[in-house]
XYZ file of C-alpha atoms in Angstrom:
605
model
C 93.772 91.526 116.173
C 92.691 94.470 118.303
C 96.228 95.895 118.105
C 95.976 95.896 114.300
C 92.549 97.569 114.384
C 93.690 100.251 116.849
C 96.767 101.036 114.781
C 94.661 101.354 111.663
C 92.552 104.024 113.391
C 95.754 105.941 114.137
C 96.673 105.988 110.453
C 94.789 106.537 107.215
C 94.012 102.831 106.786
C 90.731 102.886 108.719
C 89.447 105.787 106.607
C 89.916 103.947 103.325
C 86.460 102.442 103.753
C 85.022 105.976 103.560
C 85.163 108.616 100.882
C 86.781 111.097 103.298
C 89.456 109.901 105.730
C 89.871 112.018 108.861
C 92.713 110.638 111.075
C 91.512 112.307 114.268
C 92.847 109.510 116.467
C 96.344 109.949 115.038
C 96.240 113.687 115.746
C 95.052 113.090 119.310
C 97.816 110.531 119.940
C 100.440 112.990 118.665
C 99.122 115.772 120.908
C 98.833 113.654 124.054
C 102.160 111.858 123.634
C 104.047 115.115 123.093
C 102.308 116.642 126.108
C 102.725 113.714 128.515
C 106.349 112.929 127.691
C 108.487 115.828 126.548
C 111.655 115.246 128.606
C 113.367 112.810 130.946
C 111.990 112.623 134.505
C 113.670 114.855 137.062
C 114.961 112.905 140.047
C 113.850 114.068 143.494
C 115.302 111.513 145.902
C 115.404 112.556 149.559
C 116.885 111.113 152.761
C 114.656 108.439 154.247
C 112.877 109.060 157.525
C 114.524 105.883 158.811
C 118.027 107.287 158.321
C 118.093 108.913 161.736
C 120.225 111.881 162.859
C 123.441 109.847 162.927
C 123.282 108.978 159.230
C 121.354 111.959 157.924
C 124.445 113.608 156.414
C 125.345 110.406 154.531
C 121.751 110.094 153.359
C 121.738 113.657 152.016
C 125.017 113.099 150.179
C 123.813 109.814 148.699
C 120.478 111.327 147.633
C 122.255 114.163 145.846
C 124.666 111.763 144.154
C 121.991 109.275 143.070
C 119.941 112.077 141.520
C 122.894 113.149 139.381
C 124.027 109.610 138.504
C 120.585 108.393 137.420
C 120.051 111.492 135.301
C 123.354 110.751 133.572
C 122.593 107.051 133.093
C 119.178 107.856 131.617
C 120.671 110.431 129.299
C 123.452 108.147 128.045
C 121.080 105.179 127.788
C 118.706 107.243 125.593
C 115.692 106.884 127.871
C 113.848 109.523 125.863
C 114.268 107.556 122.636
C 112.726 104.492 124.287
C 110.010 106.304 126.236
C 108.578 108.223 123.275
C 107.307 105.155 121.357
C 106.454 103.603 124.736
C 104.052 106.471 125.478
C 102.655 106.492 121.948
C 102.041 102.734 122.105
C 100.034 103.029 125.336
C 97.828 105.708 123.800
C 97.382 103.714 120.568
C 96.853 100.092 121.637
C 96.302 100.614 125.382
C 99.623 99.186 126.572
C 103.228 100.318 126.347
C 106.213 98.129 127.236
C 109.819 99.078 127.880
C 112.843 97.033 128.933
C 115.621 98.480 131.085
C 118.867 96.496 131.185
C 122.169 97.221 132.851
C 124.600 96.382 130.072
C 128.016 95.149 131.092
C 129.875 94.027 128.007
C 130.339 90.326 128.595
C 129.111 87.450 126.502
C 126.544 86.369 129.105
C 124.403 89.487 128.938
C 120.671 89.070 128.261
C 119.500 89.887 124.767
C 118.891 93.517 123.985
C 117.343 94.855 120.829
C 119.262 98.114 120.817
C 122.294 97.931 118.582
C 125.458 98.652 120.558
C 128.454 98.922 118.229
C 131.386 98.297 120.490
C 134.502 96.198 120.757
C 132.789 93.222 122.387
C 130.277 92.690 119.580
C 132.900 92.930 116.869
C 135.232 90.497 118.612
C 132.366 87.986 118.761
C 131.731 88.423 115.037
C 135.441 87.927 114.279
C 135.457 84.633 116.216
C 132.391 83.482 114.275
C 134.056 84.359 110.963
C 137.192 82.477 111.982
C 135.158 79.366 112.858
C 133.384 79.504 109.507
C 136.709 79.763 107.690
C 137.989 76.699 109.529
C 134.827 74.677 108.795
C 134.585 75.525 105.054
C 135.103 72.774 102.535
C 138.007 73.245 100.059
C 135.639 73.599 97.106
C 133.735 76.562 98.597
C 136.286 79.138 97.488
C 133.894 81.987 96.747
C 132.119 81.774 100.089
C 135.444 81.483 101.899
C 136.765 84.611 100.173
C 133.621 86.512 101.150
C 134.007 85.581 104.810
C 137.701 86.382 104.705
C 137.013 89.842 103.286
C 134.458 90.520 106.046
C 136.963 89.373 108.663
C 139.684 91.647 107.289
C 137.289 94.601 107.285
C 136.401 93.987 110.943
C 140.052 93.745 111.983
C 140.960 96.871 110.046
C 138.213 98.844 111.745
C 139.454 97.786 115.163
C 143.062 98.583 114.316
C 142.123 102.088 113.292
C 140.184 102.468 116.557
C 137.214 104.043 114.842
C 134.783 102.730 117.465
C 134.319 103.626 121.109
C 134.820 100.848 123.632
C 131.623 100.891 125.670
C 132.076 99.605 129.187
C 128.794 99.657 131.077
C 125.584 101.554 131.552
C 121.827 101.267 131.173
C 120.007 100.516 127.935
C 116.307 101.240 127.371
C 114.422 99.304 124.701
C 110.891 99.923 123.505
C 109.016 96.623 123.192
C 105.966 96.234 120.951
C 102.824 94.882 122.577
C 102.754 91.744 120.410
C 106.317 90.870 121.503
C 105.343 90.369 125.168
C 103.615 87.348 126.690
C 102.595 86.768 130.308
C 101.828 83.523 132.071
C 98.153 82.478 131.730
C 97.692 82.511 135.503
C 98.546 86.225 135.645
C 95.149 87.834 136.429
C 95.804 91.134 134.677
C 98.525 92.545 132.450
C 98.761 95.491 134.835
C 99.841 93.065 137.583
C 102.633 91.614 135.470
C 105.029 91.619 138.432
C 102.924 88.770 139.913
C 103.325 86.651 136.777
C 105.485 83.536 137.350
C 107.179 84.136 134.001
C 107.349 86.747 131.247
C 108.494 86.074 127.691
C 109.965 88.714 125.401
C 110.355 88.091 121.668
C 113.506 89.462 120.045
C 113.995 89.308 116.251
C 117.594 88.457 115.353
C 119.106 88.671 111.894
C 119.866 85.140 110.783
C 123.389 86.108 109.779
C 124.106 87.190 113.390
C 122.413 84.208 115.049
C 125.598 82.188 115.447
C 127.216 85.047 117.368
C 124.304 85.842 119.676
C 123.033 82.272 120.171
C 126.164 80.199 120.843
C 124.425 76.939 121.869
C 122.602 76.438 118.570
C 124.346 74.212 116.068
C 124.098 74.585 112.312
C 121.395 71.907 112.204
C 119.374 73.678 114.870
C 119.656 76.998 113.038
C 118.373 75.350 109.871
C 115.268 74.231 111.805
C 114.564 77.751 113.068
C 111.488 79.426 111.620
C 112.478 82.225 109.264
C 110.668 85.562 108.965
C 111.082 88.740 106.961
C 109.831 92.224 107.617
C 106.346 92.928 106.351
C 106.247 95.048 103.231
C 104.501 98.433 103.558
C 100.890 98.424 102.424
C 100.213 99.870 98.991
C 98.754 103.372 99.204
C 96.178 102.405 96.553
C 95.245 99.115 98.188
C 91.583 98.273 98.512
C 89.823 99.436 101.690
C 89.518 96.858 104.453
C 86.634 96.485 106.829
C 87.511 96.018 110.476
C 86.197 92.448 110.336
C 88.803 91.632 107.679
C 91.741 92.163 110.068
C 93.570 89.097 111.357
C 95.794 88.662 114.432
C 98.929 88.336 112.290
C 98.235 91.806 110.858
C 99.605 93.270 114.102
C 103.012 91.680 113.522
C 105.773 93.554 111.705
C 107.205 90.240 110.421
C 105.811 87.481 108.215
C 106.902 83.853 108.068
C 108.613 82.678 104.874
C 109.642 79.277 103.564
C 112.849 78.964 101.649
C 115.259 81.746 100.744
C 113.572 85.135 100.681
C 114.451 88.275 98.803
C 114.719 90.389 101.972
C 116.916 89.924 105.032
C 115.901 86.909 107.088
C 115.197 86.935 110.818
C 114.609 84.316 113.472
C 112.604 84.868 116.664
C 114.370 84.349 119.996
C 112.117 84.255 123.050
C 113.804 85.495 126.221
C 111.897 83.837 129.073
C 112.306 85.400 132.518
C 111.313 82.684 134.989
C 110.625 84.290 138.357
C 109.833 80.975 140.026
C 113.199 79.406 139.157
C 115.043 82.759 139.188
C 116.640 82.097 135.787
C 116.553 83.469 132.245
C 116.141 81.101 129.291
C 116.394 81.820 125.572
C 114.545 79.705 123.006
C 114.293 80.117 119.220
C 111.082 79.249 117.407
C 111.466 75.945 115.551
C 114.406 74.629 117.609
C 114.437 71.978 120.320
C 117.006 73.263 122.823
C 117.948 76.426 124.683
C 119.890 78.896 122.562
C 121.949 80.403 125.390
C 123.132 79.082 128.752
C 120.368 79.024 131.351
C 121.500 81.283 134.175
C 120.323 83.715 136.795
C 120.144 87.441 135.972
C 123.438 89.197 136.530
C 121.719 91.898 138.598
C 119.362 90.708 141.332
C 116.761 93.380 142.008
C 113.690 93.423 144.181
C 111.264 93.263 141.230
C 113.245 90.594 139.224
C 111.691 91.656 135.893
C 113.446 94.409 133.888
C 110.181 95.250 132.099
C 108.031 98.314 132.685
C 104.550 99.018 131.403
C 102.061 101.859 131.224
C 98.411 100.886 130.812
C 96.294 103.975 131.514
C 92.828 102.502 130.758
C 92.173 99.407 132.809
C 88.749 97.753 133.034
C 87.796 95.754 136.105
C 87.691 92.033 135.405
C 89.500 92.217 132.051
C 92.969 90.768 131.513
C 93.984 93.314 128.881
C 93.482 97.109 128.996
C 91.316 99.027 126.569
C 92.673 101.564 124.129
C 91.456 105.053 123.330
C 90.808 104.211 119.635
C 88.783 101.156 120.729
C 86.666 103.220 123.117
C 85.989 105.874 120.510
C 85.731 103.641 117.416
C 82.034 104.383 116.911
C 82.589 108.130 117.103
C 85.566 107.973 114.721
C 83.503 106.008 112.199
C 80.588 108.409 112.616
C 82.852 111.389 111.954
C 84.290 109.930 108.748
C 80.809 108.862 107.642
C 79.403 112.364 108.209
C 82.238 113.952 106.239
C 81.790 111.408 103.445
C 78.021 112.037 103.263
C 78.659 115.767 103.136
C 81.007 115.368 100.183
C 78.458 113.122 98.452
C 75.732 115.739 98.986
C 77.941 118.491 97.557
C 78.479 116.446 94.414
C 74.763 115.801 94.085
C 73.984 119.484 94.643
C 75.594 120.550 91.372
C 73.109 121.892 88.777
C 71.467 119.073 86.825
C 69.832 119.551 83.417
C 67.191 117.216 81.984
C 66.499 116.959 78.271
C 64.303 115.118 75.832
C 66.769 112.678 74.349
C 64.106 111.190 72.057
C 64.051 114.325 69.902
C 67.831 114.868 69.864
C 70.685 113.410 67.904
C 72.871 110.847 69.777
C 75.945 113.088 69.353
C 74.109 115.987 71.042
C 73.036 113.695 73.874
C 76.637 112.570 74.460
C 77.881 116.180 74.372
C 75.399 117.213 77.090
C 76.109 114.165 79.262
C 79.928 114.505 79.045
C 79.977 118.276 79.521
C 81.690 119.711 82.610
C 80.484 122.604 84.699
C 80.657 125.941 82.868
C 81.340 124.342 79.494
C 79.500 125.597 76.382
C 77.764 122.868 74.411
C 76.297 123.285 70.945
C 73.202 121.224 70.121
C 70.795 121.042 67.213
C 67.288 121.643 68.618
C 65.796 121.550 65.112
C 64.126 124.908 65.630
C 62.441 124.000 68.912
C 62.270 126.249 71.941
C 65.278 125.325 74.135
C 63.266 125.976 77.296
C 61.050 123.064 76.293
C 63.941 120.790 75.364
C 66.264 121.513 78.349
C 64.911 121.711 81.902
C 66.905 122.378 85.094
C 66.015 119.752 87.653
C 65.630 120.501 91.352
C 68.401 119.478 93.764
C 67.951 118.254 97.341
C 67.645 120.941 99.989
C 70.748 121.410 102.146
C 70.317 120.824 105.889
C 73.602 121.689 107.646
C 72.474 120.084 110.914
C 72.658 116.646 109.273
C 76.399 117.011 108.669
C 77.430 118.977 111.768
C 80.348 117.268 113.530
C 80.477 119.557 116.585
C 78.713 117.006 118.807
C 81.004 114.209 117.607
C 84.110 116.335 118.297
C 82.865 117.214 121.776
C 82.282 113.552 122.617
C 85.666 112.574 121.198
C 87.338 115.198 123.375
C 85.406 113.803 126.347
C 86.617 110.246 125.680
C 90.211 111.229 124.942
C 90.400 113.884 127.669
C 91.836 116.475 125.335
C 90.897 120.123 125.269
C 89.532 121.673 122.088
C 92.201 124.360 122.142
C 94.940 121.693 122.190
C 93.620 119.836 119.146
C 92.157 122.449 116.832
C 91.286 126.079 116.346
C 88.502 127.398 118.569
C 85.356 127.829 116.496
C 82.993 129.050 119.213
C 83.899 131.932 121.475
C 83.702 131.010 125.160
C 83.246 133.132 128.205
C 86.030 133.252 130.781
C 84.062 130.960 133.086
C 83.391 128.391 130.370
C 87.041 128.335 129.339
C 88.132 127.974 132.976
C 85.751 125.048 133.573
C 86.882 123.341 130.364
C 90.541 123.809 131.266
C 89.963 122.415 134.753
C 88.320 119.336 133.238
C 91.223 118.861 130.842
C 93.738 119.270 133.668
C 91.883 116.644 135.728
C 91.923 114.121 132.885
C 95.540 114.788 131.941
C 96.491 114.555 135.619
C 95.043 111.043 135.601
C 97.327 110.103 132.700
C 100.258 111.971 134.215
C 99.958 110.364 137.656
C 99.892 106.813 136.300
C 102.858 107.603 134.029
C 104.744 109.062 137.007
C 104.157 105.848 138.964
C 105.856 103.884 136.195
C 108.848 106.240 136.154
C 109.113 106.018 139.960
C 109.396 102.237 139.596
C 112.028 102.780 136.908
C 113.933 105.159 139.210
C 113.920 102.624 142.055
C 115.070 99.866 139.719
C 117.802 102.083 138.254
C 118.977 103.063 141.729
C 119.202 99.426 142.859
C 121.077 98.402 139.722
C 123.502 101.319 139.738
C 124.374 101.041 143.440
C 125.129 97.327 143.041
C 126.920 97.430 139.690
C 128.267 100.899 138.932
C 131.837 101.376 140.186
C 132.942 104.496 141.994
C 134.878 105.764 138.974
C 131.745 105.764 136.824
C 129.713 107.483 139.541
C 132.379 110.179 139.839
C 132.270 110.652 136.077
C 128.662 111.830 136.481
C 128.676 113.459 139.924
C 132.262 114.639 140.299
C 135.120 113.581 142.569
C 133.141 114.358 145.743
C 130.385 111.863 144.896
C 129.257 109.755 147.853
C 128.982 106.201 146.511
C 129.117 103.456 149.185
C 130.499 100.201 147.825
C 128.604 96.961 148.371
C 125.435 98.550 149.696
C 122.401 96.247 149.813
C 118.840 97.066 148.811
C 117.742 97.013 152.463
C 120.503 99.457 153.414
C 119.513 101.714 150.526
C 115.910 101.787 151.788
C 117.149 102.906 155.208
C 119.013 105.824 153.666
C 116.975 106.920 150.630
C 113.455 107.615 149.520
C 113.651 107.297 145.702
C 111.251 109.562 143.870
C 110.856 111.811 140.841
C 109.343 115.243 140.595
C 105.644 114.901 139.822
C 104.809 115.890 136.256
C 108.444 116.512 135.357
C 108.093 114.589 132.066
C 105.365 116.865 130.721
C 105.599 120.198 128.988
C 105.440 123.491 130.849
C 102.425 124.054 133.061
C 99.296 125.453 131.465
C 98.202 129.035 131.963
C 95.860 128.035 134.776
C 98.616 126.225 136.695
C 101.069 129.057 136.052
C 98.565 131.548 137.444
C 98.158 129.424 140.559
C 101.937 129.208 140.954
C 102.289 133.005 140.826
C 99.930 133.134 143.816
C 101.617 130.313 145.732
C 105.273 131.257 145.141
C 105.200 134.474 147.289
C 103.689 132.489 150.190
C 106.449 129.899 149.922
C 109.090 132.638 149.811
C 107.751 134.297 152.979
C 107.465 130.932 154.736
C 111.097 130.108 153.945
C 112.289 133.314 155.611
C 109.935 133.008 158.597
C 110.601 129.341 159.344
C 114.330 129.833 158.834
C 114.314 132.677 161.338
C 112.332 130.706 163.947
C 114.567 127.653 163.554
C 117.728 129.759 163.587
C 118.736 128.193 160.258
C 121.977 129.168 158.617
C 121.832 131.768 155.846
C 123.298 129.222 153.418
C 120.399 126.834 154.083
C 117.856 129.586 153.474
C 119.698 130.606 150.304
C 119.506 127.011 149.046
C 115.735 126.995 149.515
C 115.361 130.262 147.586
C 117.501 128.740 144.831
C 115.178 125.719 144.623
C 112.187 128.045 144.455
C 113.739 129.918 141.525
C 114.459 126.664 139.672
C 110.896 125.455 140.229
C 109.478 128.721 138.909
C 111.566 128.604 135.744
C 110.628 124.980 135.199
C 106.892 125.575 135.586
C 107.002 128.393 133.060
C 108.892 126.245 130.584
C 111.994 128.399 130.525
C 114.863 126.124 129.550
C 117.653 128.123 131.112
C 120.334 127.588 133.718
C 119.225 129.205 136.978
C 122.767 129.151 138.342
C 123.643 132.055 136.028
C 121.514 134.364 138.163
C 122.519 133.016 141.592
C 125.405 134.670 143.496
C 128.232 132.451 144.646
C 129.077 131.865 148.295
C 131.511 134.468 149.579
C 134.615 133.899 151.677
C 134.082 134.253 155.469
C 136.129 136.875 157.319
C 137.607 136.682 160.775
C 136.098 139.358 163.055
C 136.364 140.109 166.780
C 133.279 139.750 168.955
C 133.325 142.901 171.169
C 131.434 141.144 173.961
C 133.808 138.205 174.381
C 136.882 139.436 172.555
C 137.073 136.118 170.751
C 137.618 135.799 166.973
C 134.598 134.611 164.964
C 133.922 133.909 161.274
C 131.232 135.976 159.601
C 130.046 136.937 156.118
C 129.808 140.668 155.328
C 126.428 142.001 154.290
C 126.172 142.069 150.468
C 125.276 145.763 150.381
C 128.292 146.775 152.490
C 131.955 146.687 151.535
C 134.010 143.988 153.188
C 135.532 144.926 156.493
C 139.245 144.464 156.940
C 140.469 141.428 158.882
C 140.449 141.919 162.605
C 137.785 144.632 162.576
C 135.187 144.622 165.341
C 131.617 143.458 164.712
């Protein structure tokens, strides 16, 4: 029920109970979600401290390869498309869920909501059509012809090779909050990894159920509870009070009995049992498992492929709070103040009183129905109009009663959003006031950003475990090139000895604010001088120092939001020349200084 209430605040539905609807919560969610997640995380894996000198070179090569491979897997798996609604859901209802699955096209894969149009799915549909043709009674000619036409269309599409055969990769699904259930003994939804089981509800079109749920017979499918998608609410529907919401209002589907007008769906619950280390699939209304009970194809450290972001936890509560729930009173107060202001403006229009006892009914109706500025002719029967018509006094306007500045300031405090991010600045601020306000906003957004980064670090570790165990060398080379270092058969423990999986902090957000950019302009010269000084003291190679300067340039461009390729401005490594050391007379390899022309081979140093 709370999900339905929170979502109403982030739309115009909650404002229907007021004369003026101000969807401030929706605007704040849009601003924060676009700020917190604007791009895929940037991988920043490094060699582990446990690698040791003997394996440090392998660790560096693997870290570089895993960074490139995971970036490619996330891009092809459309992580951004799944993480955008995931972030928006956490800001709206307090919790966001996402499912990450390594998809290898076999019939035993777990259920995924994302539609993957590939050869495997179509072959399964063709087999289902063929079975239906074989089971049809002779009298069902029309239905048999329909199935036959669908079968021919599928075969024709495959013959023309209009679809891409998808082999393997990662898939990222956004999961609505009402589609997830944890075991009752789980103390908090934030600690979902400690739950003995997690259930995920997947709506499946009834026409595709036979393909995706092979263990259900026709009789079992007839017992399955049928649902259809909820129709959009009428724009002119009557306003609803918050008490009128029901738990089923949060669901995008409604149960139906009999044949419906819209497409029918059944609900399959995918139950991940951590205790038994198996995955079960059950359909509401049936009495047996819908798919074979089996262990997950990929065995990872965390077992569950689900990830969550719950930024506002409350100690002792099982479920997190949401920003609309915390600010509900302020949002109602804002809409009420704007509604009262509009009511006062209507009542402040000039009002004329008249003696209707001495006037004809037609004249009375003309005065009552007249609009502002309209000329009305009346028969005063020779009386003085100033004695017949009197302008009545209107209530005195007190702007302080309808001022929303305090409400906006408190809303910005609760949501942690700066005034300049959400609206135009109405009050000029001194430089110190603006700096203090920006520091407060940065602190609050850093709280959101850090917790979101922790989730993406978990996703990076999970993706690294899955890819190292499942992704073949050919696929890794497709992302990282033929020189990719990809050890076959590596275990999770061996990966921990070589790698420290991480992402760059704040890499999902937009460019740094002006305050952070100003700080970076002060820090960057210090880093540049330290690179040269430390490299000189450690007798580092010039190529190593050049690499560090290259990283510094990339970091600077990224912090200023410049989406450009830094390699365009970086010189390539030159070819070494063989020179003669005058002291020893031995040949050595050296690089000529960039400001000097290259010396001929064999020249003295």
